[in-house]
Amino acid sequence: MIGYYAHHHGVGHVTRADAIARSMSEPMTVLSSRPRPSGHAAAEWLSLPLDVDESTDVVAQDGSAGGVLHWAPYDVDGLTERMAIVAQWVAREKPSAVVVDVSVEVAMFLRLMGVRVIVMAIPGERTDPIHGLAYRAATHILAPWSREVYDPGWLLPYADKTTFSGSISRFAGRERTSRSGDPTVVVLGAAGGTSLTRDLVDSWSAVDDRFEFRALGVAGGDWIDDVWPVLCSAALVVTHAGQNAVADVAASGAPAVVVPQVRPFGEQSATGRALADGSIAEVLDTWPSVARWHAAADRALDLGGARWSALRTDGAPERAAWAIEQSVPRRSRQ
């Protein structure tokens, strides 16, 4: 049995676990503080308490453990409880390996328990010694993107144990539907937070009668369970640079305007630079103003969607699942 720790910030980690679980030959147990989504492919779900306590002054409680870790504050009951639950689960289930997506602390805790750990790499500036600790200790590293598009120097020291799977989309393998009807601009919000507003989307619509505009996941906009047909029918997509959103747009092949949002270690900024350098999408530092909208949309349409294939979304979940299972000696899978 394979474990998969999915961080609770945003929905991307849990969504990626679902895509990979569907390609695994072994059952997967997800460990997460997020609730289990309906239809998730994990065989089991281990609910963990949050590792924060709003009643505790975590700044004064040495959250970095003297600069050794990212998050290990004193006196947070949820943190103590979640580690105890993980330890009890390991002792009871004896997983052959655990994917950690993402947490240096969870990765090191599992490694200290003698568990094989596959660390999910994340774009951005991961040159700090804390990330390096997890990468050095990892049995294997899974980079969920295309090496052709993004090959950061900080991963080079671990090249002999790194697999670049391609960008993992929840829609990998689904048939692309044909574009039909009125030309539509689809605007994607972000569960992890975004500065995008419905008023800004409406201002683009007011000056561009070439398109219908549809805001999804934006405050005041629509929410649909299956965005795939909408992406496939879009003449243009406007999105943040989160890994899952980028992978989903890549799988659809739609032209895109990508606006990286502020994230720790410059995660989305690094993805945006890679897309710009590869002439894959039109990448901007901020959401376009009304005055800049036409130029941004026209550049994205000129680029088109052909270069999205460089992200290798087709087969990415299968390659990730293969890398995970190949990291475990066969005798440990029996």
JSON list of C-alpha atoms in Angstrom, two decimals, residues 145-231:
[
{"chain": "A", "resi": 145, "resn": "TRP", "atom": "CA", "xyz": [6.20, 19.05, -14.97]},
{"chain": "A", "resi": 146, "resn": "SER", "atom": "CA", "xyz": [8.09, 18.69, -18.26]},
{"chain": "A", "resi": 147, "resn": "ARG", "atom": "CA", "xyz": [11.87, 18.91, -18.11]},
{"chain": "A", "resi": 148, "resn": "GLU", "atom": "CA", "xyz": [11.82, 20.46, -21.58]},
{"chain": "A", "resi": 149, "resn": "VAL", "atom": "CA", "xyz": [9.84, 23.40, -20.20]},
{"chain": "A", "resi": 150, "resn": "TYR", "atom": "CA", "xyz": [11.35, 23.79, -16.72]},
{"chain": "A", "resi": 151, "resn": "ASP", "atom": "CA", "xyz": [14.69, 22.34, -15.60]},
{"chain": "A", "resi": 152, "resn": "PRO", "atom": "CA", "xyz": [15.75, 24.21, -12.43]},
{"chain": "A", "resi": 153, "resn": "GLY", "atom": "CA", "xyz": [19.36, 24.08, -11.36]},
{"chain": "A", "resi": 154, "resn": "TRP", "atom": "CA", "xyz": [18.48, 23.24, -7.76]},
{"chain": "A", "resi": 155, "resn": "LEU", "atom": "CA", "xyz": [17.19, 19.82, -8.86]},
{"chain": "A", "resi": 156, "resn": "LEU", "atom": "CA", "xyz": [20.40, 18.93, -10.71]},
{"chain": "A", "resi": 157, "resn": "PRO", "atom": "CA", "xyz": [22.19, 17.46, -7.64]},
{"chain": "A", "resi": 158, "resn": "TYR", "atom": "CA", "xyz": [19.35, 14.93, -7.34]},
{"chain": "A", "resi": 159, "resn": "ALA", "atom": "CA", "xyz": [19.11, 14.05, -11.03]},
{"chain": "A", "resi": 160, "resn": "ASP", "atom": "CA", "xyz": [19.82, 10.35, -10.45]},
{"chain": "A", "resi": 161, "resn": "LYS", "atom": "CA", "xyz": [16.66, 10.01, -8.36]},
{"chain": "A", "resi": 162, "resn": "THR", "atom": "CA", "xyz": [14.30, 12.47, -10.08]},
{"chain": "A", "resi": 163, "resn": "THR", "atom": "CA", "xyz": [11.48, 11.68, -12.50]},
{"chain": "A", "resi": 164, "resn": "PHE", "atom": "CA", "xyz": [9.93, 14.45, -14.60]},
{"chain": "A", "resi": 165, "resn": "SER", "atom": "CA", "xyz": [6.42, 13.14, -15.20]},
{"chain": "A", "resi": 166, "resn": "GLY", "atom": "CA", "xyz": [5.01, 16.00, -17.26]},
{"chain": "A", "resi": 167, "resn": "SER", "atom": "CA", "xyz": [2.26, 18.27, -15.97]},
{"chain": "A", "resi": 168, "resn": "ILE", "atom": "CA", "xyz": [-0.42, 16.25, -14.20]},
{"chain": "A", "resi": 169, "resn": "SER", "atom": "CA", "xyz": [-3.96, 17.20, -15.15]},
{"chain": "A", "resi": 170, "resn": "ARG", "atom": "CA", "xyz": [-7.12, 15.69, -13.71]},
{"chain": "A", "resi": 171, "resn": "PHE", "atom": "CA", "xyz": [-8.36, 15.62, -17.31]},
{"chain": "A", "resi": 172, "resn": "ALA", "atom": "CA", "xyz": [-5.48, 13.60, -18.74]},
{"chain": "A", "resi": 173, "resn": "GLY", "atom": "CA", "xyz": [-6.81, 10.99, -21.12]},
{"chain": "A", "resi": 174, "resn": "ARG", "atom": "CA", "xyz": [-10.18, 12.66, -21.64]},
{"chain": "A", "resi": 175, "resn": "GLU", "atom": "CA", "xyz": [-11.18, 13.36, -25.21]},
{"chain": "A", "resi": 176, "resn": "ARG", "atom": "CA", "xyz": [-10.95, 17.00, -26.24]},
{"chain": "A", "resi": 177, "resn": "THR", "atom": "CA", "xyz": [-14.35, 18.28, -27.24]},
{"chain": "A", "resi": 178, "resn": "SER", "atom": "CA", "xyz": [-14.64, 20.50, -30.30]},
{"chain": "A", "resi": 179, "resn": "ARG", "atom": "CA", "xyz": [-14.95, 24.26, -30.00]},
{"chain": "A", "resi": 180, "resn": "SER", "atom": "CA", "xyz": [-18.40, 25.46, -30.93]},
{"chain": "A", "resi": 181, "resn": "GLY", "atom": "CA", "xyz": [-20.85, 28.27, -30.29]},
{"chain": "A", "resi": 182, "resn": "ASP", "atom": "CA", "xyz": [-19.95, 31.87, -29.52]},
{"chain": "A", "resi": 183, "resn": "PRO", "atom": "CA", "xyz": [-16.23, 32.55, -28.90]},
{"chain": "A", "resi": 184, "resn": "THR", "atom": "CA", "xyz": [-15.73, 32.48, -25.14]},
{"chain": "A", "resi": 185, "resn": "VAL", "atom": "CA", "xyz": [-13.03, 33.75, -22.79]},
{"chain": "A", "resi": 186, "resn": "VAL", "atom": "CA", "xyz": [-12.89, 31.51, -19.73]},
{"chain": "A", "resi": 187, "resn": "VAL", "atom": "CA", "xyz": [-11.39, 33.12, -16.62]},
{"chain": "A", "resi": 188, "resn": "LEU", "atom": "CA", "xyz": [-10.20, 30.80, -13.85]},
{"chain": "A", "resi": 189, "resn": "GLY", "atom": "CA", "xyz": [-10.00, 31.77, -10.19]},
{"chain": "A", "resi": 190, "resn": "ALA", "atom": "CA", "xyz": [-7.81, 30.04, -7.62]},
{"chain": "A", "resi": 191, "resn": "ALA", "atom": "CA", "xyz": [-8.72, 28.14, -4.45]},
{"chain": "A", "resi": 192, "resn": "GLY", "atom": "CA", "xyz": [-5.39, 29.21, -2.98]},
{"chain": "A", "resi": 193, "resn": "GLY", "atom": "CA", "xyz": [-6.22, 32.89, -3.35]},
{"chain": "A", "resi": 194, "resn": "THR", "atom": "CA", "xyz": [-6.10, 35.45, -6.17]},
{"chain": "A", "resi": 195, "resn": "SER", "atom": "CA", "xyz": [-6.36, 39.20, -6.64]},
{"chain": "A", "resi": 196, "resn": "LEU", "atom": "CA", "xyz": [-8.70, 38.72, -9.60]},
{"chain": "A", "resi": 197, "resn": "THR", "atom": "CA", "xyz": [-12.20, 40.21, -9.25]},
{"chain": "A", "resi": 198, "resn": "ARG", "atom": "CA", "xyz": [-15.44, 39.82, -11.17]},
{"chain": "A", "resi": 199, "resn": "ASP", "atom": "CA", "xyz": [-15.50, 43.60, -11.72]},
{"chain": "A", "resi": 200, "resn": "LEU", "atom": "CA", "xyz": [-12.22, 43.37, -13.64]},
{"chain": "A", "resi": 201, "resn": "VAL", "atom": "CA", "xyz": [-13.56, 40.54, -15.79]},
{"chain": "A", "resi": 202, "resn": "ASP", "atom": "CA", "xyz": [-16.68, 42.61, -16.50]},
{"chain": "A", "resi": 203, "resn": "SER", "atom": "CA", "xyz": [-14.47, 45.54, -17.54]},
{"chain": "A", "resi": 204, "resn": "TRP", "atom": "CA", "xyz": [-12.73, 43.35, -20.14]},
{"chain": "A", "resi": 205, "resn": "SER", "atom": "CA", "xyz": [-16.10, 42.23, -21.45]},
{"chain": "A", "resi": 206, "resn": "ALA", "atom": "CA", "xyz": [-17.28, 45.83, -21.76]},
{"chain": "A", "resi": 207, "resn": "VAL", "atom": "CA", "xyz": [-14.47, 46.72, -24.18]},
{"chain": "A", "resi": 208, "resn": "ASP", "atom": "CA", "xyz": [-14.26, 43.47, -26.18]},
{"chain": "A", "resi": 209, "resn": "ASP", "atom": "CA", "xyz": [-17.38, 42.35, -28.02]},
{"chain": "A", "resi": 210, "resn": "ARG", "atom": "CA", "xyz": [-15.52, 39.57, -29.83]},
{"chain": "A", "resi": 211, "resn": "PHE", "atom": "CA", "xyz": [-16.14, 37.19, -26.92]},
{"chain": "A", "resi": 212, "resn": "GLU", "atom": "CA", "xyz": [-18.53, 36.06, -24.28]},
{"chain": "A", "resi": 213, "resn": "PHE", "atom": "CA", "xyz": [-16.76, 36.10, -20.90]},
{"chain": "A", "resi": 214, "resn": "ARG", "atom": "CA", "xyz": [-17.24, 33.40, -18.28]},
{"chain": "A", "resi": 215, "resn": "ALA", "atom": "CA", "xyz": [-15.65, 33.66, -14.82]},
{"chain": "A", "resi": 216, "resn": "LEU", "atom": "CA", "xyz": [-15.23, 30.39, -12.94]},
{"chain": "A", "resi": 217, "resn": "GLY", "atom": "CA", "xyz": [-14.07, 30.20, -9.32]},
{"chain": "A", "resi": 218, "resn": "VAL", "atom": "CA", "xyz": [-13.92, 34.00, -9.11]},
{"chain": "A", "resi": 219, "resn": "ALA", "atom": "CA", "xyz": [-15.88, 35.73, -6.35]},
{"chain": "A", "resi": 220, "resn": "GLY", "atom": "CA", "xyz": [-19.24, 36.56, -7.85]},
{"chain": "A", "resi": 221, "resn": "GLY", "atom": "CA", "xyz": [-18.68, 34.22, -10.80]},
{"chain": "A", "resi": 222, "resn": "ASP", "atom": "CA", "xyz": [-19.91, 30.74, -11.67]},
{"chain": "A", "resi": 223, "resn": "TRP", "atom": "CA", "xyz": [-18.87, 27.41, -10.21]},
{"chain": "A", "resi": 224, "resn": "ILE", "atom": "CA", "xyz": [-19.19, 24.17, -12.16]},
{"chain": "A", "resi": 225, "resn": "ASP", "atom": "CA", "xyz": [-18.16, 20.66, -11.20]},
{"chain": "A", "resi": 226, "resn": "ASP", "atom": "CA", "xyz": [-16.74, 19.72, -14.61]},
{"chain": "A", "resi": 227, "resn": "VAL", "atom": "CA", "xyz": [-14.79, 22.53, -16.24]},
{"chain": "A", "resi": 228, "resn": "TRP", "atom": "CA", "xyz": [-13.34, 20.33, -18.98]},
{"chain": "A", "resi": 229, "resn": "PRO", "atom": "CA", "xyz": [-15.95, 20.97, -21.70]},
{"chain": "A", "resi": 230, "resn": "VAL", "atom": "CA", "xyz": [-15.75, 24.69, -20.96]},
{"chain": "A", "resi": 231, "resn": "LEU", "atom": "CA", "xyz": [-11.96, 24.73, -21.31]}
]
